[in-house]
Coordinates of C-alpha atoms and ligand atoms in Angstrom, one line a residue:
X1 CA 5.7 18.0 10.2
X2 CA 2.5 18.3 8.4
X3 CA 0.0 15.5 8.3
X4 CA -4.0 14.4 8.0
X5 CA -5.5 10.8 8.1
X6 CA -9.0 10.5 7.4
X7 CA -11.0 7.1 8.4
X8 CA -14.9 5.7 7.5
X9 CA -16.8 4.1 5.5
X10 CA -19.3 5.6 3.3
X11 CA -22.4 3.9 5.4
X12 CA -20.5 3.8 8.2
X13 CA -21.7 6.5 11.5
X14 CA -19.4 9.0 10.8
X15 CA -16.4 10.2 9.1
X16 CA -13.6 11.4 10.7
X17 CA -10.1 13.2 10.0
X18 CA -7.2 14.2 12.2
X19 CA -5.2 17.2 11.0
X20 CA -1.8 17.9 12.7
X21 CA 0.7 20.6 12.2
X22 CA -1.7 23.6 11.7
X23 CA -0.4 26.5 13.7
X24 CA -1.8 27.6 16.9
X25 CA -4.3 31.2 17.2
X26 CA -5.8 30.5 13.6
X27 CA -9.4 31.5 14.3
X28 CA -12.0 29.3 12.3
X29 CA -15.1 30.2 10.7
X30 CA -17.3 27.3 10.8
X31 CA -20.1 28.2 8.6
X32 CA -17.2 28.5 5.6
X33 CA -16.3 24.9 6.4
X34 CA -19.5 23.7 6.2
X35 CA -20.8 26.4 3.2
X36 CA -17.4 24.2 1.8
X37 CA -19.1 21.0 2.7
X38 CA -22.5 21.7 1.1
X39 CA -20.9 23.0 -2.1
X40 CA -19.5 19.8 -2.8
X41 CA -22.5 17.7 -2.0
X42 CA -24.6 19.8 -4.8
X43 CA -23.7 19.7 -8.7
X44 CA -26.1 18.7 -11.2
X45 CA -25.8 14.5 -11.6
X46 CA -25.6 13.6 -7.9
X47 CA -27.8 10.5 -6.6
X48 CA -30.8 10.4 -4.1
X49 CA -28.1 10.0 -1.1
X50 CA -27.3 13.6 -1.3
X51 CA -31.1 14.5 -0.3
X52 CA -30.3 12.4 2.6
X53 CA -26.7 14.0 4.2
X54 CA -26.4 17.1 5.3
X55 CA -22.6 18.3 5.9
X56 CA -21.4 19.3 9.2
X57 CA -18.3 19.5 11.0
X58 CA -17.8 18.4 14.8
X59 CA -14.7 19.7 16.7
X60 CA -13.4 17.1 19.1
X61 CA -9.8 18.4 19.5
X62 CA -7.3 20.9 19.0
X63 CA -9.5 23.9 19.1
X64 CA -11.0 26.0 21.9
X65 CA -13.5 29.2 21.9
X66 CA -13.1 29.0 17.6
X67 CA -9.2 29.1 17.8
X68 CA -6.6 26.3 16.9
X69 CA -4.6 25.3 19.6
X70 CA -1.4 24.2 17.5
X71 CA -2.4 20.4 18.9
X72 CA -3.7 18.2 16.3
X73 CA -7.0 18.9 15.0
X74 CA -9.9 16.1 15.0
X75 CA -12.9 16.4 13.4
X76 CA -16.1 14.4 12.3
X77 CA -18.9 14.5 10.1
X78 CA -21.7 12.5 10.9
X79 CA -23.5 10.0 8.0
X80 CA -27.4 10.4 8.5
X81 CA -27.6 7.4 5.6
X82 CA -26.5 5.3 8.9
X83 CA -29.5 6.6 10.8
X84 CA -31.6 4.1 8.7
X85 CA -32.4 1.1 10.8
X86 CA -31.6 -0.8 7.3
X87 CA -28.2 0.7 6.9
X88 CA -27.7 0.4 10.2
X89 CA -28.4 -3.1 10.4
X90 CA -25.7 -3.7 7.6
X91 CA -23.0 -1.3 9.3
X92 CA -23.0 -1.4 12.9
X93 CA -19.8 -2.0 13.7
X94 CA -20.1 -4.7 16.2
X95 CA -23.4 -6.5 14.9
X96 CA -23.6 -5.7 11.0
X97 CA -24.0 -8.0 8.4
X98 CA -26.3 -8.8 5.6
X99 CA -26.0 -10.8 2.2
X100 CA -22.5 -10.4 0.9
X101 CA -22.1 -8.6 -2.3
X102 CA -20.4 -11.3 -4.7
X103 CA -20.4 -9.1 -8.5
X104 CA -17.1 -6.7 -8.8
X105 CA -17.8 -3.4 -11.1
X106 CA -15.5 -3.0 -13.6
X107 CA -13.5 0.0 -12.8
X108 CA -14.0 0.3 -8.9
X109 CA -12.0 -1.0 -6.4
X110 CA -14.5 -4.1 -5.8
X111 CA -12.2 -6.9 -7.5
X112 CA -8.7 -5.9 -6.4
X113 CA -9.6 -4.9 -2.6
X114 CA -11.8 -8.4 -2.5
X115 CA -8.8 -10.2 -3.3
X116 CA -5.9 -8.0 -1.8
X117 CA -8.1 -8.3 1.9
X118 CA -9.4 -11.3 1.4
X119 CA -13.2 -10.3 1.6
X120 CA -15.6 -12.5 0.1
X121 CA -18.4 -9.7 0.8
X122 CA -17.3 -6.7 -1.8
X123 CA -19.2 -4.2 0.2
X124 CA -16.0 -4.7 2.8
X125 CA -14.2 -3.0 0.4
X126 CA -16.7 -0.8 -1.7
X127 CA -17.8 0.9 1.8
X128 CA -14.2 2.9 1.7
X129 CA -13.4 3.2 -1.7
X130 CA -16.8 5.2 -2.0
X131 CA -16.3 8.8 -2.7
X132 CA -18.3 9.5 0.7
X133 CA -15.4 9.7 2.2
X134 CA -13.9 12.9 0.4
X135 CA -16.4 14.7 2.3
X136 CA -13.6 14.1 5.3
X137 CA -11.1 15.6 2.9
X138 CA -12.9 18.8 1.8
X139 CA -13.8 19.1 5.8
X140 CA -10.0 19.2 6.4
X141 CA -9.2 21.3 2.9
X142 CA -11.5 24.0 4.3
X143 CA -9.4 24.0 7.5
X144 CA -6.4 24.9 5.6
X145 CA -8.2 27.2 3.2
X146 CA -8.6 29.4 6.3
X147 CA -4.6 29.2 7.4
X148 CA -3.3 29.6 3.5
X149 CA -6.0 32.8 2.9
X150 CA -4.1 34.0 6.0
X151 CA -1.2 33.6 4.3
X152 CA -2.8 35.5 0.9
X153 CA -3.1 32.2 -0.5
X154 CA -6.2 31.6 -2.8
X155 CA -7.5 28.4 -4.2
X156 CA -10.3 27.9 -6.6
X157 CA -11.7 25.8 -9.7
X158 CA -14.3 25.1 -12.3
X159 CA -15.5 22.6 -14.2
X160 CA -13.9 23.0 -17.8
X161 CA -15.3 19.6 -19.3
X162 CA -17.9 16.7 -19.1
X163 CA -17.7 14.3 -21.0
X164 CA -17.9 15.6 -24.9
X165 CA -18.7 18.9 -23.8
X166 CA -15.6 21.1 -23.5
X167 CA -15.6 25.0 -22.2
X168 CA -13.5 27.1 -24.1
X169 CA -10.1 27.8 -22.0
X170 CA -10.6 30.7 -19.3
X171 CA -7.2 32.4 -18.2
X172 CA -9.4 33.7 -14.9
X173 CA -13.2 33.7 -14.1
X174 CA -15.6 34.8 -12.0
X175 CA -16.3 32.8 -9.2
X176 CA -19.8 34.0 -8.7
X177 CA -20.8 32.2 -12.4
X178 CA -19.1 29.2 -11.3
X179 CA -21.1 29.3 -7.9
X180 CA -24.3 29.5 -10.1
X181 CA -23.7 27.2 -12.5
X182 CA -25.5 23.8 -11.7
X183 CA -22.7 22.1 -13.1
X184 CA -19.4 24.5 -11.7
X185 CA -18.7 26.1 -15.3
X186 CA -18.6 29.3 -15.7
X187 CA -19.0 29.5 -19.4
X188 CA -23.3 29.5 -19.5
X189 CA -23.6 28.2 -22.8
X190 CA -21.3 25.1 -22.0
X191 CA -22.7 24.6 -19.1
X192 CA -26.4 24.5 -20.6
X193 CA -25.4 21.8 -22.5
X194 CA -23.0 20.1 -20.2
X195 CA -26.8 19.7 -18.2
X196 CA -28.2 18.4 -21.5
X197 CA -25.2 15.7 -21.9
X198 CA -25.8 14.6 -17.9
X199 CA -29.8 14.0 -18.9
X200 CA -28.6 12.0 -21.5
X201 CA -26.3 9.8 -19.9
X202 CA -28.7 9.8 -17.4
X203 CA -31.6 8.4 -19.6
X204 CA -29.2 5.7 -21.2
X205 CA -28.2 4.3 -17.3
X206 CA -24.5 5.2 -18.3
X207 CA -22.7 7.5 -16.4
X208 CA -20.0 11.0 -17.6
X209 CA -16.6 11.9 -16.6
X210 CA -14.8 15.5 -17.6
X211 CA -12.4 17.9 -16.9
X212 CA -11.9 20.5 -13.6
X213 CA -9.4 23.0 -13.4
X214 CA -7.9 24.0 -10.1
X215 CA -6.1 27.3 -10.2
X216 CA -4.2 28.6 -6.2
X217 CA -3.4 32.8 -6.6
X218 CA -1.2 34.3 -4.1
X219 CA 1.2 31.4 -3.9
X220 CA 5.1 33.7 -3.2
X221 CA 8.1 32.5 -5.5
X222 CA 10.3 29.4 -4.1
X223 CA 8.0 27.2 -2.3
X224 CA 8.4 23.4 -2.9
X225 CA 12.0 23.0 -3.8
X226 CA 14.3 21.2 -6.5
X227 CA 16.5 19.4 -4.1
X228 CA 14.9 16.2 -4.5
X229 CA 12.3 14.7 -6.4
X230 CA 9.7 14.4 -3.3
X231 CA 10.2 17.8 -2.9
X232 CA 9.2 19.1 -6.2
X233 CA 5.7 21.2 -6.0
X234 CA 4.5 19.7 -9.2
X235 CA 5.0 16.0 -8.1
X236 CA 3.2 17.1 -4.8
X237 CA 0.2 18.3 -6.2
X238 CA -0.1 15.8 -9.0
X239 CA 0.1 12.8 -6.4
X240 CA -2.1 14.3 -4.2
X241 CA -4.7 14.9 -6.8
X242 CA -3.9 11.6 -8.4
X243 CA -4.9 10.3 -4.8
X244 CA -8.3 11.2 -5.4
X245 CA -11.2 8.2 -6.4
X246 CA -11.9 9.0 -10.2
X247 CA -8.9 10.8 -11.3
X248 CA -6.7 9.3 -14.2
X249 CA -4.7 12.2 -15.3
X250 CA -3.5 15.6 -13.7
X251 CA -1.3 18.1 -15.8
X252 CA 0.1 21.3 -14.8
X253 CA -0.3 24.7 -17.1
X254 CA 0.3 23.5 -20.7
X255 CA 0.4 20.0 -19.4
X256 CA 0.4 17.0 -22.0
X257 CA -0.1 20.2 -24.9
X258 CA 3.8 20.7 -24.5
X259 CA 4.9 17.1 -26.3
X260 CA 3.4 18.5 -29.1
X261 CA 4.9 21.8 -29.4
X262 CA 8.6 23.3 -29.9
X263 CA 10.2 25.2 -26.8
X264 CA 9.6 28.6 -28.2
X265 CA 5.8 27.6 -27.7
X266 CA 6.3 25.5 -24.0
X267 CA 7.8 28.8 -22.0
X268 CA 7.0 31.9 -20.6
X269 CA 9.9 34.4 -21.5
X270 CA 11.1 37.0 -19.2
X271 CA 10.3 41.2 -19.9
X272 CA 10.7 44.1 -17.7
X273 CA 7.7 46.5 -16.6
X274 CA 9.9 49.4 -15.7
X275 CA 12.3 47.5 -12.7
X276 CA 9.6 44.5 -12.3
X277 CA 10.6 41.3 -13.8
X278 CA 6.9 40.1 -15.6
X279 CA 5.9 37.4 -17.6
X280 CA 3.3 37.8 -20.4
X281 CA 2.1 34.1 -20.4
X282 CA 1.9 31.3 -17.5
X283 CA 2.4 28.4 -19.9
X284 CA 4.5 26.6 -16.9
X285 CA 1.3 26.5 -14.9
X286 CA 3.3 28.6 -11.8
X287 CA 5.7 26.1 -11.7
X288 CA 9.3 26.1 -12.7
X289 CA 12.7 23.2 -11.2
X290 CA 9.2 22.2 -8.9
X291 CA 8.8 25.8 -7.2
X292 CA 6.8 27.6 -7.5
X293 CA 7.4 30.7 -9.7
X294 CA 4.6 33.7 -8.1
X295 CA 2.2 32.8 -11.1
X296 CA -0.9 31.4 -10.4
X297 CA -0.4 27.6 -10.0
X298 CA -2.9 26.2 -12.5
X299 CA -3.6 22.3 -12.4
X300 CA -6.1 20.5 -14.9
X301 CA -7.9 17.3 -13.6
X302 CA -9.5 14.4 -15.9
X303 CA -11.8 12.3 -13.8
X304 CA -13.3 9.2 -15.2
X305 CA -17.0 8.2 -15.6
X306 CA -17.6 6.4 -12.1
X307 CA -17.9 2.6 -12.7
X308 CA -21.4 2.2 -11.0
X309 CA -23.8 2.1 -14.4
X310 CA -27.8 1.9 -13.4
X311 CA -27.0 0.0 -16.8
X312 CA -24.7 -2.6 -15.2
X313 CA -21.8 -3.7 -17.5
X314 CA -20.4 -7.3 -17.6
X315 CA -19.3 -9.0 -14.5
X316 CA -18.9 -12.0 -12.9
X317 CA -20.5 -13.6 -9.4
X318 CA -17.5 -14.1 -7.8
X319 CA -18.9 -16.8 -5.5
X320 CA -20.5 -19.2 -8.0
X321 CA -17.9 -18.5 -10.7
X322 CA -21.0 -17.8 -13.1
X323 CA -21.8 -14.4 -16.0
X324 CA -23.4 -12.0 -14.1
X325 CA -24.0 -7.8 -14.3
X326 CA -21.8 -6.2 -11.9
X327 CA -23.6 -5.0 -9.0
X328 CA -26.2 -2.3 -9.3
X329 CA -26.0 0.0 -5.9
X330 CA -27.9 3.6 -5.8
X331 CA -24.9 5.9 -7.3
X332 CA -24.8 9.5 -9.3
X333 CA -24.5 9.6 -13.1
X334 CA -21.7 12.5 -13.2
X335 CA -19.4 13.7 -9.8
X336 CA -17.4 16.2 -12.1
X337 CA -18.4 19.6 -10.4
X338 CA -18.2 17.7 -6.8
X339 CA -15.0 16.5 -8.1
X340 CA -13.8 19.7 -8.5
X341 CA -14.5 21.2 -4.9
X342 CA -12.4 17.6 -3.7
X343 CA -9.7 18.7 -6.0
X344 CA -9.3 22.4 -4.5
X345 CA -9.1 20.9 -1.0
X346 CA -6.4 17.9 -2.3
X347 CA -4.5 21.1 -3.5
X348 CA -5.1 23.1 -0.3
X349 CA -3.8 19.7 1.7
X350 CA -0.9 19.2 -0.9
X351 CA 0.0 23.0 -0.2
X352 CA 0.5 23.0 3.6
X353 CA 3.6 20.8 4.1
X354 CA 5.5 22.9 1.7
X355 CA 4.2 26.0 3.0
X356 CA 4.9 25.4 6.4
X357 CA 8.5 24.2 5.3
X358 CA 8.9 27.3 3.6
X359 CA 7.7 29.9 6.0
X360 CA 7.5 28.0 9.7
X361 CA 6.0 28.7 12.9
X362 CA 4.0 27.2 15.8
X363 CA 1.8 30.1 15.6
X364 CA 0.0 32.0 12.9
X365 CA 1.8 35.7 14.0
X366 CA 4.9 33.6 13.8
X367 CA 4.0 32.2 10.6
X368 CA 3.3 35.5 9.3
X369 CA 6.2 37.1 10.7
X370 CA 8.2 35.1 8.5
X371 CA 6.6 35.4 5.3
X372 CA 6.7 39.1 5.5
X373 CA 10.7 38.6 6.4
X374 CA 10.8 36.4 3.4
X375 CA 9.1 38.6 1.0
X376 CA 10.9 42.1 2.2
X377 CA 14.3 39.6 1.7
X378 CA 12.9 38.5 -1.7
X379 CA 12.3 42.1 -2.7
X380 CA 15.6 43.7 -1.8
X381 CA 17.8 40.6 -3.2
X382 CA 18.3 41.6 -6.6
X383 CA 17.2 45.9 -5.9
Ligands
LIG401 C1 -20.9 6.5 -4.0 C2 -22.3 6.1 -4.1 C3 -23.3 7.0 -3.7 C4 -22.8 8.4 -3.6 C5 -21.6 8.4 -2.8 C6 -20.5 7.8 -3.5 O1 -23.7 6.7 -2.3 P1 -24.8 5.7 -2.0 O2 -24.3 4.3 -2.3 O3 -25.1 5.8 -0.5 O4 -26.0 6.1 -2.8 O5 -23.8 9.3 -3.2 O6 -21.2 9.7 -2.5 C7 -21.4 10.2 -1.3 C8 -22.2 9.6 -0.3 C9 -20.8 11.5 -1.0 O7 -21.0 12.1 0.1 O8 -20.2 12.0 -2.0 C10 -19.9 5.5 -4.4 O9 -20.1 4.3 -4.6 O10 -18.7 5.9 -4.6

């Protein structure tokens, strides 16, 4: 069994994750998790808090002189904001407190969590829906990054949209313009005025949603499975993206462009180079009956504007029943390209149960013992 758990609050001390079911003898790099970390506190639209963290991971279990031990992993990444004798003063655990937050923002969590736990101060429930706490998640992506690029499995993703701004569709990139781009896109032009669109949400106190794309190379035919409906690879990676704060809609290759076009338009037909079975287009995004199908896996993401406006919108004060703005707390104007980096490591997560279904093993050699079986069996079946 695979399985991760993350826990914090975004002004919390720390963040902290458990991961359990990675193999034993996979040797971690740590700078890569924290180069990881860093890359998706940056992105042109971020607030003043990411000035204030700095990204690193702590091992406190299940690895020992830079190896996994096959016993679950813990982890934790420290919150400097909490440093602040203010903050602190509102968090500590055992003594925090401070003047309860009363006005829900439409579109966050404040209204429904306030009412589903009974808090009458919203930041009891704003302090986890934050977004802070997909730094836990990328933390734990990046773990798995390292066991699936052991494996030959390789995933990445730009930023293809924000808000009117739309990059023209790239079958492949190069990750080194993505790595430049202040705002993840490859495509400079688009991302020049993607820049130019932030500024001017930016100046009007209103905020930007877009568009990532997520794309996983090296992924071997037939993992995820058909059986049941749990099992299929496409529901896996859309619910696990869908888990994400922000996201409102995930498709897979052609995605919501197939309702409008007729089946000899939707597939990708079957030719021969020579003896090799290839396909000429990946329409089905690498996915076919909810395998996968040995074509890149290609996911699209559409994230919404987040609902904390310097301009506040409409709300009410909860406590006194009266009109008021919704609450105004520091926030970003556009988390599109961090978005993205969250979305490779909810894919990496989403990948590792049916991986490890698929292939096994308590150790990485076993684990890669079998994959090699499986391939050389895949090769020969129909030679
Ligand atoms: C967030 C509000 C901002 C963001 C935060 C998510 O935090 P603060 O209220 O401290 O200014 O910076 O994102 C992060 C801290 C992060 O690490 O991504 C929110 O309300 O969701």
């Amino acid at each position: 069994m695979f399985a991760y758990l993350t826990a914090g609050e975004s002004h919390g001390p720390a963040l902290v994750g458990i991961l359990d079911g990675i193999p034993a003898h996979l040797r971690l790099d740590v700078e890569r998790i924290n180069e990881t970390l860093a890359r998706r506190q940056g992105g042109y639209g971020r607030g003043a808090r990411m000035k204030i963290e700095q990204d690193e991971v702590e091992f406190l279990a299940g690895v020992r002189g830079g190896e996994t031990l096959g016993s679950p992993i813990a982890v934790v990444v420290h919150n400097r904001d909490y440093l602040t004798p203010k903050v602190r003063a509102l968090m500590d655990p055992l003594t925090g407190g401070g003047e309860p937050l009363s006005n829900p923002r439409p579109g966050h969590a404040d209204y429904a969590g306030a009412l589903k736990y009974r808090q009458r101060d919203l930041r009891n429930v704003l302090e986890r829906a934050s977004a802070r706490e997909t730094a836990m998640r990328v933390c734990l992506g990046a773990i798995c990054a390292q066991f699936l690029a052991a494996l030959g499995i390789v995933t990445r993703s730009y930023v293809s949209r924000i808000g009117a701004v739309e990059a023209p569709d790239l079958d492949d990139w190069t990750q080194s313009d993505v790595e430049s781009s202040d705002v993840r896109c490859p495509h400079a032009e688009a991302g020049r005025r993607m820049i130019e669109a932030i500024d001017a949400a930016r100046a009007a106190g209103d905020t930007l949603g877009g568009q990532f794309v997520v794309r996983v190379d090296g992924l071997r035919v037939g993992v995820g499975s058909n059986r049941q409906p749990a099992q299929r690879l496409d529901g896996i990676l859309a619910g696990a993206v869908m888990g994400m704060q922000t996201v409102k809609a995930v498709e897979i290759g052609l995605g919501a462009g197939v309702a409008a076009k007729r089946g000899s338009e939707s597939h990708d037909v079957f030719e021969l180079d020579g003896e090799r079975v290839v396909r000429p287009s990946n329409r089905a995004g690498g996915i076919e009956g909810g395998m996968s199908n040995g074509e890149p896996i290609v996911v699209r993401v559409s994230v919404k504007p987040i609902p904390t406006l310097s301009k506040a919108l409409p709300s009410v004060n909860l406590h006194e029943r009266s009109r008021a703005p919704a609450t105004i707390v520091r926030s970003d104007v556009c988390v599109v390209p961090a978005a993205a980096i969250v979305g490779e490591a909810m894919v990496r997560l989403a990948l590792m149960a049916p991986v490890l279904e698929k292939y096994g093993g308590d150790s990485m050699e076993e684990t890669i013992d079998n994959l090699q079986r499986s391939n050389a069996a895949a090769a020969i079946l129909f030679g």
